[in-house]
Amino acid sequence: VAWEGGRITWAGPEQHLPRECAQGESFNAKGALVVPGLVDCHTHLAFAGWRADEFELKVRGASYAEIAKKGGGILSTVSKTRAVPAPELAEHCRRYLRKSSELGVTTLEAKSGYGLSAESELKILEVYSEVASDSLPAVIPTVLAAHAVPLEFQGRADDYVALIANELIPEVAKRGLAKFLDIFVEEIAFSKNQARILAEAGKRSGLSLKLHVDQLGDGGGAALAAELGAVSADHLEHASLEGLRLMKQRGVVGVLLPFACLYAKQPPLKARQLLDEGHFFAVATDFNPGSAPSYHLPLALTLACTMSQFTPAEALNAGTLIAARALGLEGEVGSLEVGKRADMALIDAPSVNEWLYQMQPNACVGTIRGGNLISGSLF
Ligand SMILES: [Zn+2]
């Protein structure tokens, strides 16, 4: 692979390396597998506090309602995240961006959604723009104010939706703080009609759309994503075949989140036949303190193989090129092609099959973003 100014200028078998490329400075990957930099296209990066006590309650069989009663759930993370000062939140984000980069991640989508007030949502999004650095994975920010109805709006969800649509979204867009608008469409969260109102506001402000859908039941979310022209629809554990077909027709990328299935003890979407029919699925971590407390994207790719019947090569594609597509960045990152950013992960394995079949703490020995080594010490 050859690059100049952070962009790939050539990629192919060594014997075909053009002479002009051979003259520059060279690096030897020493037999490592060179794959495109990994793209984690669904994370809830900024939060304060973990929820390990709740983990024990869940293991013992407590329901959502019981956990909420004991002060757990999304709203418990919201009160901690509201209280934490921005510099502390930024330090948390940098820490996990660094850890992701050590695993080979070079681009990471990061949602707000633990603020749930205009002030706190803006604080989180400002932190995302503040932590942006060439020596960490690129952060793609998403506003997910429609993650849950905050306590002060209980019983008045429509008023909260109006606040997001009329005040927060225009402000976020005006200040360039997010690329995407995301909405949690589920019986326990927001209705399809509320999602339509928010999507319309997002469209007016130039934000692209993502949706959390069909995680807890088939709520027709996949069809809604197709109707609203979302870039991606994420979760989909209970999505109907009809909804998935509509997504495929409209080019909506499905994003599967194996950790969320694992922790919620939910059967994952059976993807094999759909992959054979030409559906596009990305795989991401869903990193968050409740349902998916792991940032380990390579492990999520292995689980996509064991739980959803991806081949290792399909899983790699799902964590690179298709994930880039889920972020509208397929022309920029996600594959080793001329003109794209020189983002690569160097993996200590002889093949993709060998890499993803073993659950290793970390097989990545070097991460390159924009042509510069941001993690590892291979060279
Ligand atoms: Zn999520």
Coordinates of C-alpha atoms and ligand atoms in Angstrom, one line a residue:
V1 CA 0.0 0.0 0.0
A2 CA 1.4 3.4 -0.9
W3 CA 0.2 6.7 0.3
E4 CA 1.0 10.4 0.1
G5 CA -0.4 13.3 2.1
G6 CA -2.5 10.9 4.1
R7 CA -4.3 9.4 1.0
I8 CA -3.8 6.0 -0.6
T9 CA -2.1 6.4 -4.0
W10 CA -1.7 2.7 -4.8
A11 CA -2.6 -0.7 -3.4
G12 CA -2.0 -4.2 -4.8
P13 CA 0.5 -7.1 -5.0
E14 CA 4.1 -6.0 -4.4
Q15 CA 5.4 -7.0 -7.8
H16 CA 3.1 -4.5 -9.4
L17 CA 4.3 -1.6 -7.2
P18 CA 4.8 1.4 -9.6
R19 CA 8.4 2.6 -9.7
E20 CA 7.6 6.1 -8.5
C21 CA 6.0 4.7 -5.3
A22 CA 9.0 2.5 -4.6
Q23 CA 11.2 5.6 -4.2
G24 CA 9.6 7.0 -1.0
E25 CA 10.1 6.1 2.6
S26 CA 9.1 2.5 3.2
F27 CA 7.7 0.5 6.1
N28 CA 7.7 -3.2 6.6
A29 CA 4.6 -4.8 8.1
K30 CA 6.8 -7.8 9.0
G31 CA 4.2 -10.3 7.9
A32 CA 1.2 -8.7 9.6
L33 CA -2.1 -8.8 7.9
V34 CA -2.9 -5.3 6.6
V35 CA -6.7 -4.6 6.7
P36 CA -8.6 -1.3 6.3
G37 CA -8.8 0.7 9.6
L38 CA -11.8 -0.6 11.5
V39 CA -15.0 1.6 11.7
D40 CA -17.1 1.4 14.8
C41 CA -20.3 2.9 13.4
H42 CA -22.5 2.7 16.6
T43 CA -21.2 3.8 20.1
H44 CA -22.6 5.8 23.0
L45 CA -19.1 6.9 23.9
A46 CA -19.8 9.8 26.3
F47 CA -21.2 8.6 29.6
A48 CA -20.4 8.9 33.3
G49 CA -20.4 5.9 35.6
W50 CA -20.8 2.2 34.9
R51 CA -23.8 0.0 35.9
A52 CA -22.2 -3.1 37.2
D53 CA -24.7 -3.5 40.1
E54 CA -27.5 -3.5 37.5
F55 CA -25.6 -6.3 35.7
E56 CA -25.9 -8.4 38.8
L57 CA -29.6 -7.6 39.1
K58 CA -30.1 -8.6 35.4
V59 CA -28.2 -11.8 35.9
R60 CA -30.6 -12.6 38.8
G61 CA -33.5 -12.0 36.4
A62 CA -34.7 -8.5 37.3
S63 CA -37.0 -6.9 34.7
Y64 CA -36.5 -3.4 33.2
A65 CA -39.2 -2.0 35.5
E66 CA -37.6 -3.5 38.6
I67 CA -34.1 -2.1 37.6
A68 CA -35.6 1.4 36.9
K69 CA -37.3 1.2 40.4
K70 CA -34.0 0.6 42.0
G71 CA -32.5 3.6 40.3
G72 CA -30.9 1.9 37.3
G73 CA -31.4 2.1 33.6
I74 CA -30.6 4.8 31.1
L75 CA -31.9 7.6 33.4
S76 CA -29.4 6.7 36.1
T77 CA -26.6 7.3 33.5
V78 CA -28.3 10.5 32.5
S79 CA -28.2 11.9 36.0
K80 CA -24.5 11.0 36.4
T81 CA -23.6 12.4 33.0
R82 CA -25.4 15.6 33.6
A83 CA -23.5 16.1 36.8
V84 CA -20.0 15.4 35.4
P85 CA -18.0 18.5 34.2
A86 CA -17.1 18.6 30.5
P87 CA -13.3 18.1 31.0
E88 CA -13.9 14.9 32.9
L89 CA -16.2 13.6 30.2
A90 CA -13.6 14.6 27.6
E91 CA -11.0 12.5 29.5
H92 CA -13.3 9.5 29.5
C93 CA -13.8 9.9 25.8
R94 CA -10.1 10.2 25.0
R95 CA -9.4 7.1 27.2
Y96 CA -11.8 4.9 25.2
L97 CA -10.9 6.4 21.8
R98 CA -7.3 5.4 22.7
K99 CA -8.3 1.9 23.7
S100 CA -10.4 1.5 20.4
S101 CA -7.4 2.7 18.4
E102 CA -5.3 0.0 20.0
L103 CA -7.7 -2.6 18.6
G104 CA -7.4 -1.1 15.0
V105 CA -10.3 1.3 15.0
T106 CA -9.6 4.5 13.0
T107 CA -13.2 5.9 12.7
L108 CA -15.8 5.8 15.5
E109 CA -19.4 7.2 15.6
A110 CA -20.3 8.7 18.9
K111 CA -23.8 9.4 20.1
S112 CA -25.1 11.9 22.6
G113 CA -28.2 10.7 24.5
Y114 CA -27.2 10.7 28.2
G115 CA -27.9 14.4 28.6
L116 CA -31.6 14.6 27.6
S117 CA -31.7 18.4 28.0
A118 CA -30.6 21.0 25.5
E119 CA -27.8 22.1 27.8
S120 CA -26.5 18.6 28.6
E121 CA -26.9 17.2 25.0
L122 CA -24.9 20.3 23.8
K123 CA -22.2 19.6 26.5
I124 CA -21.7 16.0 25.2
L125 CA -21.6 17.1 21.5
E126 CA -19.1 19.9 22.4
V127 CA -16.9 17.3 24.1
Y128 CA -16.9 15.2 20.9
S129 CA -15.7 18.1 18.9
E130 CA -13.1 19.0 21.5
V131 CA -11.6 15.5 21.7
A132 CA -11.1 15.3 17.9
S133 CA -7.5 14.7 17.3
D134 CA -5.4 13.3 14.4
S135 CA -3.8 10.9 16.8
L136 CA -7.1 9.2 17.8
P137 CA -9.8 7.6 15.7
A138 CA -11.9 10.2 13.8
V139 CA -15.1 10.9 15.7
I140 CA -18.4 11.1 13.8
P141 CA -21.0 12.8 16.2
T142 CA -24.7 11.9 16.3
V143 CA -27.4 13.7 18.3
L144 CA -29.5 11.1 20.2
A145 CA -31.6 13.4 22.4
A146 CA -34.5 11.0 21.6
H147 CA -32.9 8.2 23.6
A148 CA -35.4 8.3 26.5
V149 CA -37.9 10.7 27.9
P150 CA -36.2 12.5 30.8
L151 CA -37.8 12.6 34.2
E152 CA -38.9 16.2 34.0
F153 CA -40.9 15.4 30.9
Q154 CA -42.6 12.1 32.1
G155 CA -46.1 12.0 30.8
R156 CA -45.3 14.8 28.4
A157 CA -43.2 13.1 25.7
D158 CA -44.7 15.2 23.0
D159 CA -43.4 18.4 24.7
Y160 CA -39.9 16.9 24.9
V161 CA -40.1 15.9 21.2
A162 CA -41.1 19.5 20.4
L163 CA -38.1 20.8 22.3
I164 CA -35.7 18.6 20.4
A165 CA -37.3 19.4 17.0
N166 CA -37.7 23.1 17.5
E167 CA -34.7 24.1 19.6
L168 CA -32.0 21.5 20.0
I169 CA -31.8 20.2 16.4
P170 CA -31.5 23.7 14.8
E171 CA -28.9 24.7 17.3
V172 CA -26.8 21.5 16.8
A173 CA -27.0 21.9 13.1
K174 CA -26.2 25.6 13.2
R175 CA -23.1 24.9 15.2
G176 CA -22.0 21.9 13.1
L177 CA -22.0 19.7 16.2
A178 CA -23.5 16.5 14.7
K179 CA -23.6 14.8 11.3
F180 CA -26.5 12.5 12.2
L181 CA -29.8 12.6 14.1
D182 CA -30.7 9.3 15.8
I183 CA -34.0 8.2 17.4
F184 CA -34.8 5.3 19.7
V185 CA -38.1 4.0 18.2
E186 CA -39.5 1.5 20.6
E187 CA -42.6 1.0 22.8
I188 CA -40.5 2.1 25.9
A189 CA -39.0 5.1 24.0
F190 CA -40.5 7.1 21.1
S191 CA -43.4 6.3 18.7
K192 CA -43.2 6.2 15.0
N193 CA -45.1 9.4 14.7
Q194 CA -42.8 11.2 17.1
A195 CA -39.9 9.8 15.0
R196 CA -41.5 11.3 11.9
I197 CA -41.7 14.7 13.5
L198 CA -38.1 14.6 14.6
A199 CA -36.9 13.2 11.2
E200 CA -38.6 16.1 9.5
A201 CA -36.8 18.6 11.8
G202 CA -33.5 16.8 11.1
K203 CA -34.1 17.0 7.4
R204 CA -34.9 20.7 7.5
S205 CA -31.6 21.2 9.4
G206 CA -29.5 19.0 7.1
L207 CA -28.8 16.2 9.5
S208 CA -28.8 12.6 8.1
L209 CA -30.9 10.0 9.9
K210 CA -30.2 6.9 11.9
L211 CA -32.7 4.9 13.9
H212 CA -32.5 2.4 16.8
V213 CA -35.4 0.0 15.8
D214 CA -36.9 -3.4 16.4
Q215 CA -34.7 -4.3 19.3
L216 CA -37.3 -5.3 21.9
G217 CA -40.1 -6.3 19.4
D218 CA -41.1 -5.9 15.8
G219 CA -42.4 -2.3 15.9
G220 CA -42.2 -1.9 12.1
G221 CA -39.0 0.1 12.6
A222 CA -37.2 -1.4 9.6
A223 CA -40.0 -0.2 7.3
L224 CA -40.0 3.2 9.0
A225 CA -36.3 3.5 8.3
A226 CA -37.0 2.8 4.6
E227 CA -39.9 5.3 4.6
L228 CA -37.8 8.1 6.1
G229 CA -34.7 7.4 4.0
A230 CA -32.5 6.7 7.0
V231 CA -28.8 6.1 6.3
S232 CA -28.9 3.2 8.7
A233 CA -31.3 1.2 10.9
D234 CA -29.6 -0.3 14.0
H235 CA -30.4 -3.3 16.2
L236 CA -33.1 -5.1 14.1
E237 CA -33.2 -8.2 16.3
H238 CA -36.9 -8.5 15.7
A239 CA -37.2 -6.8 12.3
S240 CA -39.6 -8.4 9.8
L241 CA -38.4 -9.8 6.5
E242 CA -40.7 -7.4 4.8
G243 CA -39.2 -4.4 6.6
L244 CA -35.7 -5.6 5.8
R245 CA -36.6 -6.0 2.1
L246 CA -37.9 -2.4 2.1
M247 CA -34.6 -1.3 3.7
K248 CA -32.6 -3.1 1.0
Q249 CA -34.7 -1.4 -1.8
R250 CA -34.0 2.0 -0.3
G251 CA -30.3 1.3 0.4
V252 CA -30.7 1.6 4.2
V253 CA -27.7 -0.1 5.9
G254 CA -28.6 -2.5 8.7
V255 CA -26.3 -2.3 11.7
L256 CA -26.1 -5.4 14.0
L257 CA -24.9 -5.1 17.6
P258 CA -23.9 -8.6 18.9
F259 CA -22.9 -7.3 22.4
A260 CA -26.4 -6.0 23.0
C261 CA -27.9 -9.4 22.1
L262 CA -25.4 -11.2 24.3
Y263 CA -26.1 -9.0 27.4
A264 CA -29.8 -8.9 26.9
K265 CA -29.9 -12.6 26.2
Q266 CA -31.7 -11.9 22.9
P267 CA -31.5 -14.1 19.8
P268 CA -29.6 -12.1 17.1
L269 CA -30.9 -11.5 13.6
K270 CA -30.2 -14.6 11.5
A271 CA -28.2 -12.9 8.8
R272 CA -27.0 -15.8 6.6
Q273 CA -29.8 -16.0 4.1
L274 CA -30.1 -12.2 4.0
L275 CA -26.4 -11.8 3.3
D276 CA -26.8 -14.3 0.5
E277 CA -29.7 -12.2 -0.9
G278 CA -27.5 -9.2 -1.0
H279 CA -28.5 -7.3 2.1
F280 CA -25.9 -5.0 3.6
F281 CA -25.1 -5.3 7.3
A282 CA -22.5 -3.4 9.3
V283 CA -21.5 -4.7 12.8
A284 CA -20.6 -2.4 15.7
T285 CA -20.1 -2.5 19.4
D286 CA -22.9 -0.3 20.7
F287 CA -20.4 0.6 23.5
N288 CA -22.5 1.9 26.5
P289 CA -22.6 1.3 30.2
G290 CA -25.9 -0.7 30.2
S291 CA -26.5 -3.1 27.4
A292 CA -23.1 -3.3 25.8
P293 CA -20.2 -2.4 28.1
S294 CA -17.4 -3.3 25.6
Y295 CA -15.5 -1.3 23.0
H296 CA -13.9 -4.4 21.5
L297 CA -15.0 -4.3 17.8
P298 CA -12.9 -7.3 16.7
L299 CA -14.7 -9.4 19.3
A300 CA -18.0 -8.1 18.0
L301 CA -16.9 -9.2 14.5
T302 CA -16.2 -12.7 15.9
L303 CA -19.6 -12.8 17.5
A304 CA -21.2 -11.8 14.2
C305 CA -19.7 -15.0 12.8
T306 CA -20.8 -17.3 15.7
M307 CA -24.2 -15.7 16.4
S308 CA -25.3 -14.3 13.0
Q309 CA -23.4 -16.6 10.6
F310 CA -21.2 -14.1 8.9
T311 CA -18.1 -15.5 7.3
P312 CA -14.9 -13.9 8.7
A313 CA -14.4 -12.0 5.5
E314 CA -18.0 -10.7 5.6
A315 CA -17.5 -9.7 9.2
L316 CA -14.4 -7.7 8.3
N317 CA -16.4 -6.0 5.6
A318 CA -19.1 -5.3 8.1
G319 CA -16.6 -3.6 10.4
T320 CA -15.0 -1.6 7.6
L321 CA -16.6 -0.8 4.3
I322 CA -20.3 -1.4 5.2
A323 CA -19.7 0.4 8.5
A324 CA -18.3 3.3 6.5
R325 CA -21.5 3.3 4.4
A326 CA -23.6 3.4 7.6
L327 CA -21.8 6.7 8.3
G328 CA -22.0 8.0 4.7
L329 CA -18.2 7.8 4.5
E330 CA -17.8 4.9 2.0
G331 CA -16.0 7.3 -0.4
E332 CA -13.6 8.3 2.3
V333 CA -12.7 5.3 4.5
G334 CA -13.4 1.6 4.9
S335 CA -11.2 0.0 2.2
L336 CA -7.7 0.2 0.8
E337 CA -8.5 2.0 -2.4
V338 CA -6.8 4.8 -4.2
G339 CA -8.0 8.3 -3.0
K340 CA -9.2 7.1 0.4
R341 CA -7.7 8.0 3.7
A342 CA -4.6 5.9 4.5
D343 CA -6.3 4.2 7.5
M344 CA -5.0 0.6 8.3
A345 CA -4.9 -1.9 11.0
L346 CA -2.0 -4.3 11.2
I347 CA -3.0 -7.7 12.6
D348 CA -0.8 -10.4 13.9
A349 CA -2.5 -13.2 12.1
P350 CA -1.8 -15.0 8.8
S351 CA -5.4 -14.6 7.5
V352 CA -8.7 -13.0 8.3
N353 CA -10.1 -16.5 9.2
E354 CA -7.2 -17.1 11.6
W355 CA -7.7 -13.6 13.1
L356 CA -11.5 -13.7 13.7
Y357 CA -11.8 -17.3 14.8
Q358 CA -9.7 -16.8 17.9
M359 CA -11.0 -14.6 20.7
Q360 CA -7.8 -12.8 21.5
P361 CA -7.3 -9.9 23.9
N362 CA -5.8 -7.9 21.0
A363 CA -4.3 -9.1 17.7
C364 CA -3.7 -5.6 16.4
V365 CA 0.0 -4.6 16.4
G366 CA -0.3 -1.2 14.7
T367 CA -3.0 1.3 13.7
I368 CA -2.4 3.8 11.0
R369 CA -4.7 6.8 10.5
G370 CA -4.1 9.2 7.6
G371 CA -0.7 7.6 7.0
N372 CA 0.5 8.0 10.6
L373 CA 1.0 5.4 13.2
I374 CA -1.4 6.3 16.0
S375 CA -1.1 3.0 18.0
G376 CA 1.4 0.2 18.2
S377 CA 5.1 0.1 17.7
L378 CA 5.5 -2.1 14.7
F379 CA 7.9 0.2 12.8
Ligands
ZN1 ZN -27.2 2.1 20.8

